[in-house]
Each structure stands twice: as structure tokens, then as C-alpha cells.
XYZ file of C-alpha atoms in Angstrom:
712
model
C 0.094 0.027 0.316
C 1.621 3.260 -1.072
C 2.580 5.539 1.321
C 0.591 9.420 1.625
C 2.223 12.162 1.283
C 1.371 15.219 3.250
C 0.906 18.073 1.389
C 2.074 21.499 2.569
C -0.106 24.422 3.335
C 1.685 28.165 2.551
C 0.955 30.667 4.274
C -1.692 32.808 2.790
C -0.519 36.322 1.504
C -2.932 39.492 1.925
C -2.704 43.522 2.020
C -2.654 44.783 5.070
C -3.303 48.336 5.798
C 0.310 50.353 7.238
C -2.192 51.620 10.728
C -2.892 47.979 11.397
C 0.735 46.799 11.638
C 3.038 46.910 14.894
C 6.711 45.722 15.383
C 6.901 42.667 16.855
C 9.216 42.310 20.116
C 10.196 38.799 18.855
C 12.355 40.206 16.048
C 16.091 38.991 16.576
C 17.721 41.758 14.983
C 19.249 44.645 17.058
C 22.468 45.133 15.845
C 22.567 48.198 12.943
C 24.139 46.658 9.781
C 23.558 47.149 6.428
C 21.939 49.594 4.258
C 20.528 52.375 6.553
C 16.867 52.705 7.233
C 17.147 56.091 4.995
C 18.331 54.377 1.908
C 16.190 51.772 2.228
C 12.813 53.972 2.346
C 14.507 55.561 -0.964
C 14.866 52.869 -2.596
C 11.778 51.517 -1.672
C 10.064 54.940 -3.060
C 11.972 54.379 -6.036
C 10.933 50.856 -6.989
C 8.040 50.147 -4.432
C 8.548 47.378 -1.918
C 10.358 44.076 -3.366
C 9.434 41.303 -0.377
C 6.426 41.185 1.334
C 6.265 41.471 5.157
C 5.795 37.819 7.511
C 3.130 38.740 10.117
C 1.026 37.116 13.256
C -2.008 38.243 14.339
C -2.278 39.684 17.503
C -4.994 37.645 19.701
C -6.540 38.643 23.244
C -6.988 37.311 26.119
C -9.552 34.922 24.993
C -7.323 34.096 21.606
C -9.416 36.181 18.892
C -7.606 38.265 16.239
C -8.113 42.038 16.774
C -7.442 43.457 13.478
C -3.811 44.417 14.478
C -0.671 42.131 13.376
C 2.844 41.791 14.518
C 5.535 41.723 12.350
C 8.473 39.152 13.310
C 10.505 39.090 10.234
C 10.827 42.478 8.159
C 11.180 44.885 10.881
C 13.788 47.005 8.080
C 11.277 47.029 5.831
C 8.122 48.202 8.508
C 10.879 51.288 10.156
C 11.494 52.497 5.976
C 7.611 52.277 5.445
C 7.044 54.212 8.585
C 9.502 56.702 7.499
C 7.722 57.383 4.301
C 4.676 57.458 6.644
C 6.013 60.231 8.676
C 7.061 62.285 5.142
C 3.464 61.764 4.043
C 4.684 60.357 1.073
C 3.085 57.233 2.090
C -0.495 57.052 3.327
C -1.393 55.782 6.671
C -3.686 53.185 5.548
C -1.454 52.048 2.263
C -1.884 48.514 1.795
C 0.930 46.540 2.904
C 1.706 43.077 1.076
C 2.631 40.833 3.805
C 2.167 37.155 4.373
C 0.367 35.776 7.062
C 1.280 33.022 9.456
C -1.321 30.621 11.399
C -1.424 31.671 14.716
C -2.143 28.098 15.986
C 1.302 26.780 14.371
C 3.878 26.036 16.880
C 6.686 27.650 15.372
C 8.013 30.730 17.445
C 8.073 33.881 16.366
C 12.204 34.378 16.744
C 12.228 31.080 14.936
C 10.759 32.912 12.027
C 12.742 36.048 12.226
C 16.108 33.990 12.553
C 15.316 31.862 9.688
C 14.652 34.917 7.590
C 18.271 36.472 8.208
C 20.256 33.044 7.992
C 18.606 31.112 5.635
C 19.311 33.449 2.309
C 22.509 32.381 0.236
C 24.357 36.047 -0.584
C 24.682 37.551 -4.234
C 28.381 36.511 -5.128
C 30.282 39.286 -5.909
C 30.934 38.305 -9.334
C 27.394 38.455 -9.762
C 27.058 41.927 -8.539
C 29.600 43.513 -10.635
C 28.203 41.623 -13.364
C 24.464 43.324 -12.682
C 26.071 46.511 -12.564
C 27.900 45.973 -16.596
C 24.614 44.971 -17.672
C 22.904 48.216 -15.950
C 25.875 50.293 -18.164
C 25.269 48.408 -21.658
C 21.418 49.107 -21.407
C 22.052 52.963 -21.074
C 22.850 53.642 -17.150
C 25.347 56.157 -16.625
C 28.034 55.279 -13.495
C 26.533 58.260 -11.841
C 23.115 56.663 -12.148
C 23.775 53.410 -10.714
C 25.490 54.989 -8.044
C 22.278 56.531 -7.013
C 20.431 53.562 -7.436
C 22.575 51.974 -4.804
C 23.419 54.681 -2.392
C 27.040 54.428 -2.999
C 29.694 56.132 -4.608
C 30.298 56.546 -8.227
C 34.099 55.783 -7.386
C 32.964 52.417 -6.022
C 30.947 51.575 -9.469
C 34.026 52.532 -11.194
C 35.688 50.353 -9.043
C 33.328 47.273 -10.123
C 32.544 47.881 -13.448
C 36.758 47.350 -13.889
C 36.593 44.041 -11.687
C 34.097 42.294 -14.328
C 36.569 43.811 -17.253
C 39.310 41.233 -16.306
C 39.371 38.941 -18.473
C 36.842 36.013 -18.870
C 38.545 33.399 -18.226
C 40.190 34.563 -14.855
C 36.604 35.332 -14.102
C 35.597 31.710 -14.186
C 38.491 31.162 -12.148
C 37.296 33.656 -9.025
C 34.303 32.309 -9.911
C 35.297 28.771 -8.719
C 37.159 30.046 -5.641
C 40.557 30.026 -7.449
C 41.427 33.252 -6.681
C 41.155 36.321 -4.363
C 39.120 39.343 -4.750
C 42.434 40.891 -4.090
C 43.954 38.985 -7.133
C 41.301 40.039 -9.195
C 41.638 43.704 -8.257
C 45.418 43.232 -9.381
C 44.442 42.028 -12.894
C 42.370 45.357 -13.344
C 45.794 47.083 -13.541
C 46.095 46.498 -17.789
C 43.281 45.695 -20.057
C 45.215 43.281 -21.825
C 43.431 40.145 -21.669
C 46.704 37.829 -23.128
C 48.914 39.896 -20.460
C 46.096 38.568 -17.995
C 46.063 35.249 -18.438
C 50.115 35.127 -19.575
C 51.120 36.671 -16.016
C 48.664 33.999 -13.914
C 50.042 31.234 -16.198
C 53.439 31.938 -14.728
C 52.453 32.204 -11.420
C 51.343 28.593 -12.000
C 51.558 26.607 -8.935
C 53.726 28.840 -7.049
C 52.343 29.094 -3.137
C 53.070 32.919 -3.407
C 50.555 34.255 -6.017
C 50.391 38.248 -4.161
C 48.842 41.065 -5.566
C 51.822 43.199 -5.053
C 53.746 40.619 -7.538
C 50.760 40.564 -10.039
C 51.063 44.219 -10.334
C 54.792 44.603 -10.562
C 54.631 40.937 -13.617
C 51.588 43.352 -15.288
C 53.754 46.669 -15.068
C 57.394 45.442 -15.404
C 57.880 47.032 -18.757
C 56.363 50.170 -18.075
C 57.547 53.584 -16.459
C 56.183 55.684 -13.681
C 53.944 58.487 -13.839
C 56.163 60.350 -11.754
C 59.413 59.447 -13.793
C 61.020 62.363 -14.656
C 60.327 61.646 -18.756
C 57.026 61.446 -17.756
C 56.429 64.326 -15.606
C 58.642 66.841 -18.535
C 56.381 65.809 -21.260
C 53.380 65.518 -19.645
C 50.247 62.724 -19.401
C 48.689 64.784 -21.844
C 50.609 65.014 -24.376
C 51.658 61.382 -24.129
C 47.844 60.126 -24.389
C 47.360 62.776 -27.329
C 50.495 60.869 -28.986
C 48.280 57.625 -28.907
C 50.604 56.101 -25.045
C 48.305 54.166 -23.014
C 48.210 54.730 -19.336
C 47.867 51.958 -16.803
C 45.977 52.843 -13.847
C 44.936 51.039 -10.638
C 41.296 51.984 -8.855
C 41.961 50.054 -6.177
C 45.158 51.586 -4.697
C 47.443 54.529 -4.752
C 48.962 54.210 -7.829
C 51.125 57.854 -8.170
C 49.714 58.970 -11.241
C 49.800 55.424 -12.808
C 52.003 53.924 -15.449
C 53.085 55.016 -19.241
C 53.037 51.591 -21.181
C 54.860 52.420 -24.139
C 58.444 53.647 -23.216
C 59.785 54.194 -26.376
C 56.833 56.713 -27.205
C 57.759 58.443 -24.106
C 61.264 58.246 -24.903
C 60.979 60.010 -28.099
C 58.548 62.629 -27.038
C 61.417 63.772 -24.349
C 64.007 63.620 -26.940
C 61.800 65.813 -29.305
C 61.135 67.962 -26.735
C 64.282 68.444 -25.546
C 65.765 69.271 -29.128
C 62.888 71.604 -29.157
C 64.110 73.876 -26.396
C 67.490 73.404 -27.129
C 66.461 75.328 -30.690
C 65.549 78.086 -28.745
C 68.715 78.427 -26.516
C 70.595 78.026 -29.805
C 69.230 81.466 -30.901
C 70.885 83.373 -27.991
C 74.545 82.538 -29.576
C 76.117 79.787 -27.742
C 79.057 77.836 -29.301
C 77.566 74.363 -28.666
C 74.661 72.663 -26.247
C 75.072 69.869 -25.342
C 71.076 67.601 -24.451
C 70.533 64.692 -22.502
C 67.934 63.585 -20.130
C 70.320 63.278 -17.508
C 74.382 64.137 -17.070
C 76.173 62.152 -14.791
C 77.633 63.451 -11.773
C 80.824 65.221 -12.326
C 79.751 66.168 -16.392
C 81.646 69.948 -16.104
C 84.122 68.777 -14.472
C 87.110 71.023 -16.053
C 85.031 73.014 -17.734
C 85.587 77.517 -16.487
C 82.021 78.385 -15.470
C 81.025 81.630 -17.047
C 80.771 85.212 -14.324
C 77.697 86.047 -15.400
C 75.755 89.603 -14.247
C 71.857 88.874 -12.322
C 69.549 91.155 -13.582
C 69.011 94.116 -11.002
C 65.799 93.760 -9.289
C 63.551 96.556 -10.106
C 61.273 98.540 -7.747
C 58.115 96.942 -8.018
C 60.081 93.548 -7.830
C 61.918 94.590 -4.474
C 58.272 95.848 -3.231
C 56.721 92.177 -4.035
C 59.513 90.285 -2.242
C 59.330 92.717 1.160
C 54.944 91.880 0.621
C 55.579 88.305 0.616
C 58.338 88.269 3.465
C 55.780 89.961 5.170
C 52.913 87.880 4.909
C 55.431 84.749 5.271
C 56.212 86.318 8.891
C 52.978 86.996 9.912
C 51.089 83.494 8.841
C 53.795 82.015 10.715
C 53.501 84.153 13.931
C 49.215 83.594 13.561
C 50.122 79.990 13.746
C 52.615 79.907 15.851
C 51.206 77.832 18.474
C 49.419 75.613 15.856
C 50.215 71.790 16.391
C 49.020 71.394 12.524
C 48.995 74.150 10.053
C 45.307 74.178 7.945
C 45.517 73.297 4.872
C 45.077 76.652 2.912
C 48.033 78.367 5.381
C 50.282 75.802 4.363
C 49.650 75.763 0.781
C 49.735 79.809 1.125
C 53.307 79.497 2.618
C 54.476 77.118 -0.080
C 53.331 79.445 -2.830
C 54.980 82.174 -1.107
C 58.422 80.049 -1.166
C 57.690 79.256 -4.671
C 57.034 82.923 -5.500
C 60.619 84.008 -3.497
C 62.541 81.294 -4.977
C 61.680 82.884 -8.610
C 62.921 85.944 -7.686
C 66.020 83.944 -6.499
C 66.665 82.758 -9.911
C 66.483 85.595 -12.187
C 68.464 85.326 -15.418
C 71.809 85.962 -15.909
C 73.181 87.915 -18.390
C 76.776 87.184 -20.293
C 79.119 88.867 -22.861
C 78.687 88.274 -25.878
C 82.120 87.374 -26.664
C 82.024 85.097 -23.952
C 78.669 83.356 -25.107
C 80.338 82.765 -28.392
C 82.707 80.927 -26.997
C 80.951 78.948 -24.005
C 77.864 76.162 -24.212
C 75.256 74.579 -22.290
C 73.812 71.757 -21.016
C 70.294 70.663 -21.319
C 68.478 68.113 -19.439
C 65.852 67.537 -17.358
C 65.827 67.547 -13.662
C 65.078 65.003 -11.080
C 61.623 66.782 -10.433
C 60.824 66.509 -14.169
C 61.141 70.487 -14.454
C 63.522 71.323 -17.572
C 67.256 72.096 -16.636
C 69.449 74.720 -18.433
C 72.829 75.218 -17.072
C 74.243 78.085 -18.875
C 78.359 79.321 -19.301
C 80.389 77.050 -19.574
C 83.780 77.160 -21.233
C 85.690 74.205 -22.650
C 89.825 74.636 -22.059
C 90.514 74.567 -26.333
C 88.032 77.533 -26.508
C 89.999 79.862 -23.937
C 92.518 80.790 -26.277
C 91.741 84.506 -27.180
C 90.903 84.156 -30.718
C 88.936 86.140 -33.479
C 84.833 84.381 -33.441
C 83.404 83.564 -36.757
C 80.345 85.556 -37.193
C 77.814 83.193 -35.373
C 74.505 82.092 -37.303
C 71.755 81.832 -34.398
C 68.966 80.254 -36.602
C 71.766 77.610 -37.794
C 69.859 74.293 -37.203
C 70.738 71.839 -34.171
C 72.914 68.923 -35.382
C 71.922 65.515 -33.382
C 75.238 63.140 -33.141
C 74.942 60.703 -30.162
C 77.568 59.788 -28.841
C 80.116 62.018 -30.381
C 81.895 65.459 -28.844
C 82.096 68.834 -30.480
C 84.792 69.579 -32.358
C 87.112 71.908 -30.744
C 86.269 74.769 -33.128
C 82.738 75.410 -34.508
C 81.402 77.532 -36.596
C 77.558 77.131 -35.472
C 75.530 76.691 -32.302
C 75.587 72.801 -32.073
C 73.670 71.107 -29.667
C 74.902 67.071 -28.916
C 72.515 65.037 -27.715
C 74.029 62.428 -25.722
C 71.728 59.581 -24.529
C 74.027 57.411 -22.044
C 72.575 53.676 -21.687
C 74.123 51.906 -18.835
C 76.597 49.290 -19.617
C 75.339 45.513 -19.865
C 77.226 42.908 -17.309
C 76.669 39.150 -18.029
C 74.305 37.535 -16.287
C 75.984 35.037 -13.534
C 75.033 31.546 -13.033
C 73.882 30.145 -10.103
C 76.959 28.540 -8.871
C 77.981 26.239 -5.541
C 80.814 28.925 -4.941
C 79.862 32.721 -4.047
C 82.095 34.515 -7.082
C 83.765 37.887 -6.042
C 81.531 40.908 -6.588
C 81.621 42.106 -10.141
C 84.434 45.099 -10.566
C 82.038 47.398 -12.118
C 79.608 47.290 -9.316
C 82.407 47.469 -6.586
C 83.852 50.351 -8.415
C 80.248 52.280 -8.260
C 79.696 51.304 -4.592
C 83.053 52.121 -3.954
C 82.271 55.987 -5.947
C 79.279 56.585 -3.621
C 81.364 56.100 -0.530
C 84.019 58.250 -1.806
C 81.569 60.733 -2.586
C 79.881 60.597 1.525
C 83.303 60.486 2.494
C 84.130 63.569 1.223
C 81.006 65.101 2.603
C 81.653 63.535 5.972
C 85.196 64.811 6.197
C 84.335 68.210 5.225
C 82.071 68.918 8.240
C 85.198 67.097 10.427
C 87.946 69.742 10.229
C 89.783 68.455 12.735
C 90.572 65.145 11.163
C 90.647 66.827 7.507
C 93.852 69.033 9.405
C 95.172 65.738 10.637
C 94.588 64.075 7.415
C 96.614 66.739 5.538
C 99.391 66.773 8.167
C 99.894 62.879 7.481
C 100.550 64.121 3.777
C 103.187 67.024 5.027
C 105.235 64.018 7.119
C 105.141 61.762 4.315
C 106.638 64.801 2.491
C 108.819 66.269 5.262
C 110.331 63.367 7.046
C 113.348 61.718 5.295
C 112.504 58.008 6.667
C 109.631 58.194 4.386
C 109.550 57.306 0.290
C 108.523 61.029 -0.584
C 108.825 62.692 -4.001
C 107.745 65.898 -3.334
C 110.303 69.080 -3.603
C 109.931 72.764 -1.736
C 106.315 71.376 0.654
C 103.978 71.117 -2.642
C 100.687 69.918 -1.556
C 98.092 69.621 -4.061
C 94.409 68.186 -3.765
C 93.535 65.964 -6.796
C 90.231 65.415 -7.433
C 89.193 61.855 -8.656
C 86.907 61.861 -11.427
C 84.275 58.354 -11.808
C 84.292 57.419 -15.214
C 82.112 54.415 -13.940
C 79.025 55.153 -11.837
C 75.267 54.891 -11.448
C 72.943 56.657 -12.475
C 71.538 59.499 -9.983
C 74.449 59.749 -8.141
C 74.117 63.506 -8.870
C 70.708 63.299 -6.690
C 72.161 61.533 -3.993
C 72.393 63.371 -0.619
C 76.483 63.594 0.030
C 76.425 64.709 -3.834
C 74.097 67.631 -2.938
C 76.114 68.691 0.046
C 78.822 68.909 -1.623
C 77.315 71.098 -4.219
C 75.429 73.360 -2.230
C 78.459 73.820 0.064
C 80.794 74.637 -2.604
C 78.793 76.962 -4.652
C 77.993 78.825 -1.033
C 82.054 79.328 -0.648
C 82.265 80.254 -4.721
C 79.824 83.152 -3.651
C 81.762 84.368 -0.773
C 85.299 83.881 -2.278
C 86.437 87.390 -4.282
C 86.752 87.563 -7.994
C 90.210 88.675 -8.268
C 92.960 86.314 -7.477
C 95.504 88.754 -6.355
C 92.398 89.485 -3.671
C 92.645 86.174 -2.421
C 95.252 86.064 -0.046
C 93.904 89.256 1.893
C 90.709 87.619 2.242
C 91.244 84.184 3.735
C 93.535 86.740 6.592
C 90.252 88.536 7.010
C 88.661 84.947 7.957
C 87.827 83.605 11.574
C 89.248 80.648 13.105
C 86.156 79.017 12.321
C 85.670 80.046 9.153
C 89.390 78.990 8.073
C 88.924 75.272 9.546
C 85.595 74.986 7.338
C 87.177 76.368 3.930
C 90.528 73.979 5.004
C 88.035 70.835 5.614
C 86.129 71.392 2.248
C 88.713 71.625 -0.397
C 90.584 68.469 1.569
C 87.974 66.393 1.314
C 88.019 67.210 -2.711
C 91.525 64.957 -2.322
C 89.693 61.841 -1.093
C 89.651 59.169 -3.246
C 88.116 55.890 -1.904
C 87.731 53.917 -5.608
C 88.292 50.606 -6.407
C 90.090 49.984 -9.708
C 90.790 47.100 -11.832
C 94.881 46.658 -11.524
C 96.869 47.016 -14.300
C 98.376 43.654 -15.137
C 100.853 45.339 -16.879
C 102.730 47.209 -14.202
C 100.983 50.310 -15.039
C 100.089 53.167 -12.955
C 97.528 51.400 -10.834
C 98.751 48.038 -8.919
C 97.035 46.110 -6.711
C 99.144 46.953 -3.960
C 98.126 50.264 -4.872
C 94.534 49.673 -4.647
C 94.585 47.484 -1.653
C 96.478 50.406 0.078
C 94.438 52.902 -0.470
C 91.141 51.747 0.340
C 92.553 50.501 3.838
C 93.344 53.639 4.396
C 90.006 55.085 3.340
C 88.621 52.345 6.118
C 91.442 54.543 8.335
C 89.410 57.641 7.343
C 85.998 56.524 7.714
C 86.763 55.081 11.365
C 87.954 58.435 12.104
C 85.296 60.793 10.873
C 82.234 57.892 11.761
C 81.272 57.348 8.032
C 77.855 55.601 8.426
C 76.908 54.904 5.020
C 73.565 54.108 6.095
C 73.023 57.280 7.669
C 74.651 59.065 4.335
C 71.077 57.430 2.942
C 72.653 54.205 1.151
C 70.105 51.576 0.545
C 70.444 48.170 -0.940
C 68.127 48.415 -3.884
C 66.973 46.527 -7.272
C 69.367 48.927 -9.241
C 72.232 49.476 -7.230
C 73.128 46.273 -5.759
C 70.661 43.303 -5.709
C 69.650 42.819 -9.214
C 73.383 42.826 -10.413
C 74.436 40.119 -7.808
C 73.388 36.045 -8.581
C 71.252 34.780 -6.582
C 73.188 33.616 -3.337
C 74.325 36.708 -3.119
C 70.774 38.318 -2.721
C 69.838 35.209 0.171
C 73.670 36.381 2.199
C 72.238 39.693 2.511
C 68.404 38.940 3.192
C 70.074 36.450 5.892
C 72.375 38.452 7.472
C 70.121 41.630 7.441
C 66.719 40.163 8.480
C 67.658 36.450 9.544
C 67.504 33.207 8.173
C 63.640 32.753 8.453
C 63.255 35.872 6.017
C 65.733 34.322 3.627
C 63.927 30.709 3.764
C 60.428 32.894 2.917
C 62.067 33.988 -0.495
C 64.800 31.161 -1.594
C 62.144 29.796 -4.001
C 61.974 32.660 -6.225
C 62.927 33.604 -9.303
C 66.105 35.799 -9.238
C 63.891 39.259 -10.588
C 61.652 38.658 -7.994
C 64.066 37.711 -5.150
C 65.422 41.186 -5.909
C 62.586 42.859 -5.304
C 61.210 41.081 -2.436
C 64.731 41.155 -0.800
C 64.846 45.311 -1.517
C 61.436 45.003 0.589
C 62.952 42.862 3.597
C 66.278 44.620 4.069
C 64.787 48.666 3.546
C 65.105 49.407 7.181
C 67.479 46.629 8.450
C 70.859 48.937 7.550
C 72.145 45.820 5.699
C 75.409 47.197 3.870
C 77.380 45.054 1.207
C 81.219 44.677 1.796
C 82.729 47.528 -0.453
C 80.328 49.777 1.753
C 81.210 48.767 4.810
C 84.455 49.640 7.055
C 86.858 46.419 7.869
C 87.670 45.447 11.120
C 84.204 46.032 13.121
C 81.795 43.586 14.590
C 79.059 45.573 13.964
C 79.265 46.345 10.500
C 75.845 44.581 9.400
C 72.862 43.575 11.698
C 73.390 39.749 13.075
C 70.513 37.648 10.917
C 70.965 34.565 13.214
C 70.771 36.215 16.898
C 68.286 34.994 19.478
C 66.546 38.173 19.437
C 65.858 38.431 15.730
C 63.405 41.193 15.193
C 61.208 38.682 12.619
C 57.828 40.396 13.280
C 59.710 43.760 12.325
C 61.776 42.609 9.401
C 58.253 40.546 7.363
C 55.945 42.335 5.867
C 52.895 41.646 6.021
C 52.010 39.868 2.830
C 54.592 37.136 4.208
C 53.181 36.416 7.539
C 50.978 33.630 5.477
C 47.453 34.913 6.690
C 44.665 34.495 3.614
C 41.815 36.229 3.383
C 39.049 36.296 0.796
C 39.154 40.349 0.083
C 35.694 41.079 0.148
C 35.762 43.362 2.833
C 38.060 45.228 0.283
C 34.881 46.753 -1.569
C 34.769 49.842 0.964
C 30.768 48.344 1.702
C 29.281 44.931 2.605
C 28.227 43.695 -0.922
C 23.931 43.252 -0.010
C 20.984 43.358 -2.074
C 19.721 46.962 -2.537
C 16.321 45.989 -0.836
C 16.986 44.062 2.529
């Protein structure tokens, strides 16, 4: 005999006037969450009620229905309707769709309230992204979508960007094979093929951090903060067809420029145009480059031009600006932090005053005819024009040929101008860094490349010069040491009647950006300050020196002596040339003694290990050795599986604040040259970044607001 299946009877639905409804005290929701009541009310007013209220009849003492109904499930919708009634946008007797529960049921009101709130599947984020895209495809603007769902336009743009990722990767995300943070990282580029290539390249690697994805997608790009990009301008670059990659989910400092070749061409063209304008001034030669190396003007005489005098109006403007600056500072002297408008105004005043200091300099026509100009891009992306340099071969007085100011600029990369030139010529020299052979990861750590050691010791020489210039007592002692070598017969000396000269070593091998380092800038500023004080007439120099105080003489002496520092490593001449291995060893030993005397610390001097200056230039074993010394064994183990490029970039992050230095930058015979990475008190939590801590997170919370149904 077949078993009879009991049929289910659903609760009936009916429209009940709003004034017959009251909120039940059995509603389990107590904590406010999700869309606000005000936003829900606006949504109901726009699209009406999407889900009926669940109600129960209120019975009197005899169990008879009173005509009133309580709401155990749907309290937020009730409050939203109540707000609309108070605003007189909904009638008190307006019929409200309700599902009426049988009062005789044995299911508790709390049971209904709890079930309604937890027995529903949340919308998958990808479904929401695609729904936004569907609205966009049907003509709704981003602003309309944001207004309809009470969110910001930026969040709508973010979600539309997420759904624009490669469909293959969206499928991976839908199957929980990728976190939301990883999906966000892929939005940096719209190239689906490149996105899929990067995901495939990561393969089965245990670490697929978003920063790695972003780095791989932008590895062949240029930051918008690059001096070339600032100089050219993003508008010009994009107008020429260039693409700027942007990250909508975290700060990207203006994004990345994808077409580096186009950027270089635009920078060259703009520099050439500027050079053509400057050529009309009548200079004999013009050299143009994106960036000149440190010491590029060595051996050239700088013309002494005449700075344009201030007009009465300019003097009055300077006085007014200084008075305003002083008043603003006085008015906010007690403030812990300056208001934004005041801080902005102070910056504007400083810029205006600096413009008065950088007034144009006039030169004699005869000097212009034999001198030249360096045109480049400054570190901040502004045009840098350095006028008035005379080459030694142009010093001899001679009848200058008539200059044609309208002559074209000849571009001859990699060549120097001839000794005599009949027309202004601009030479654009784009120096490319010398390539070094890739080293294989052998079992034995090989010595550092000689070029790298030379570049590192160049930086140390500059830092040592800067330190010696601020330590007059040691500078005196250093020169006194040379005096003793010359005076006492027991020492081997080749000097004559007390001759001393300061010979400044040049840096034919140097890392890019050397002139922008702290030591280089400090030396240049100090040199310029003394140069401005020195008398122009050579015969007046001796009596002028006699007018200086002892401290001033000490400081000037130390500054001049510092230019004699040579702590460079050089490759010895195997055929017995001027530089022998013994000479280099003695030089470096002497440099160590000097570094100890002035208490040189390359970390305090601003040196940090980066991919460009060290980590990308050495084998993997050197990188791991550096991380092990600076950040500890555990940090080295976390990156030992990475490829060299990723390992170098991650090592830069791990070593950023450890104070680690490579051997050429350390002071020998000291036990504390580098941090002990194997000690018992290893600061692992400080050395390791958060993304290597192993915490997994699905990343959904990063969307700035919960992903909830708009009307729930």
C-alpha cells in the first residue's frame, strides 16, 4: 500500500493597511547593519516593496484576533515604510503586502525572524559586478547606478573595472581559485592576453600575492612620477597614442606609462625643441641629455654672468611676500598643525620668492660665442638649463666667426663637438648603462663584479668627502699626514719644497642618479656657498683669507681637503701600469682608517640596497646571503624559491630598514658592520612584511562596503 505524502499548505498573503501593523518584540535583529533605513526608504519609494512582510495576528486574552498584526520578520522594511509615512509620502492606510502566519502554528516568532535573516544565500560579488555591467550596457550612467544603490561613483567604476578582467580569470574567481585582492591586481591592464599570461606564469607557486601580479603586469612600464613623464606631460603622451595604466584600488602615484619608446621619443623631441630655442642665443655648443652624470662639467670654466637687478616693483613684491609669510607663521605659531589653506599659501610664497632668486643671468656676447650650455631634465621633471661653460680648447683668445643664431641643431649621439665650431651645435648624448653578463647560480659565491664594486666605492667616496668636509679636525690631520710623508726623510716621498695639491678623482664608472644623492647635493651646495664668497680677483684671495675667522678657515680647509678623497676600487693593471693591486689595497685600507676617524655611516648617508644599485646586479646566492645577514634566516627561507627578479625585488623590501651594507661599503675590522641575522633576538615581526605572514583573506571586505541586496 502506497504511503500518502502530507501536502504542505503555505501561509496566505494579503494586503494589510499600514496602520494595522506593529513591530514585534520577538525580532532577533538588534544591531544595525547593511543599508541604512533612510536609504532603504528611498529605494522603496523608487521601486516599491520587493519582499512582503511576515506577520502574525495579535490575539486578545480569549485567543480572538484583534485586527492588528505584529511583524517578527521584516522590521527594517517596516521602519522604512514608517519613515515614508512620517514624510507624508505614504498614506497611513496604504495596503502593505504581507504573508500572514497561522496563529496556531507551533513555530516561534523568533524562529521565523532568525530563519529569514540567515537562510538566504548572499549574492556572489561577481554576480553584482556583472549586474552593474548589464545596467551600464543598457544605457545607465555610472552616476545613475551609484545613486540607485546608494554608493559612490568610484565604487561603481571599481566594480565595472573588475568585470572587465579576462573572462577566463573571472571563471577562476567564480570557482574560488582566485581571491578578490588578486582579481583587483589584474585590473591594472586591460590586456586580457597579458593577464592570462601572468596568471599562467604564476602557475602553482605558493605565493601569488597581488603585489607580484601588479609588478609583473607593469614590469616594462614607466611610473608617471618618472622625470621623463613629468617633463613630457601625461596629456601629451596620451594625445600621441600612449596608454596609461591605472589602479583604481590603491594609490598608484599617477599610474604607469606603457609605451616607454614613445615616452623617450617625446622627451627627446621636447628637449631638442628647447635646445633650438636656446641656440638662438648664440652659444657655441649645446649638449642635451635626459640626465647628465655627476661631474659632467669637470674641467670646464664657469662664466661669471651678471644677475639682472631687481626693479622697484620686484623689491616691493618681495617685501610684501616676506611680511605675509612672517604674519602667517606668527598667527599659527602655537598650532600643532597648520590648516591646509595656510600651508598651501606658505608654499606658494616660498615658490614666488625662489623665482626672484633665480633671475636670469646676462653674459657678454664674446663669452657666449665661445661657451656652451647643458640642457637636461631635473629630478622633479622640470627643464634644467645650465648656461655658461667654456672648454679648455676654447679659452685661447681668437677672432670668433660670425655666429648664425638661426642655424639648425645637429644631433650626433655619442660624439663630442670639435674644438672649433662655426655654428652653435647641440649634442644629444643618451648614455645607456653598460650591460653586465648574467651570472649563473654556482655552488660557490663569486666575487662581486668589478664594475659594481667601483660604483659602490664611488658613492662611498662622495659620502666620505661630505663627512670629511664637516670634520675639520680630521681634515687637518689628514693633510698633516701627507706633510709628514714629504718632510721626514725616513718616508718615501717625491715632493719638492713643501708642495701639496688636491687632486680630485673623476668617476668614469658610476650608477645612474649619483648627482641626486644626499652627499652629492650637500657637496654642491657647500661648494656654491664658498664660491659665492670668494673674491673674483686672484690677487685679492690671500688678504681675503686673512680676514676669515679660525672656524671659517677650518671649514674652508676641510671643504678643499675633502676633494682629495679617493676611496675608489679600480681594476689593477696587470702589465705594471700606474695602478697596481697593492696601490688599490693600500688606498682602500687608508679609506677605512679615514672612515673610522670621521665616523662614516653609509646608512646615515642615505644608502639603501635596491634592485638597481645592488640586488639586481648579483647572483641569487648573494641576495640570499644579504637577506640572511640583514633580516634573518627565516626571511631568507621565505624567498629562496623565487626567481632572481622577484627575489631581488622582495629582498629590497625586506632589507629596507635593516641597515645592511655590502662589503665595499662597510668599514673593515668592525664587528657590528651588519645586523646579526642569526641572533636569538631576531626581530622577525619587524623585518617581514605583512603579506609574507601567511594570513589568507578572501579580500571581499576591501570593496569599502558590504555586498548586500539593495532592498533587504
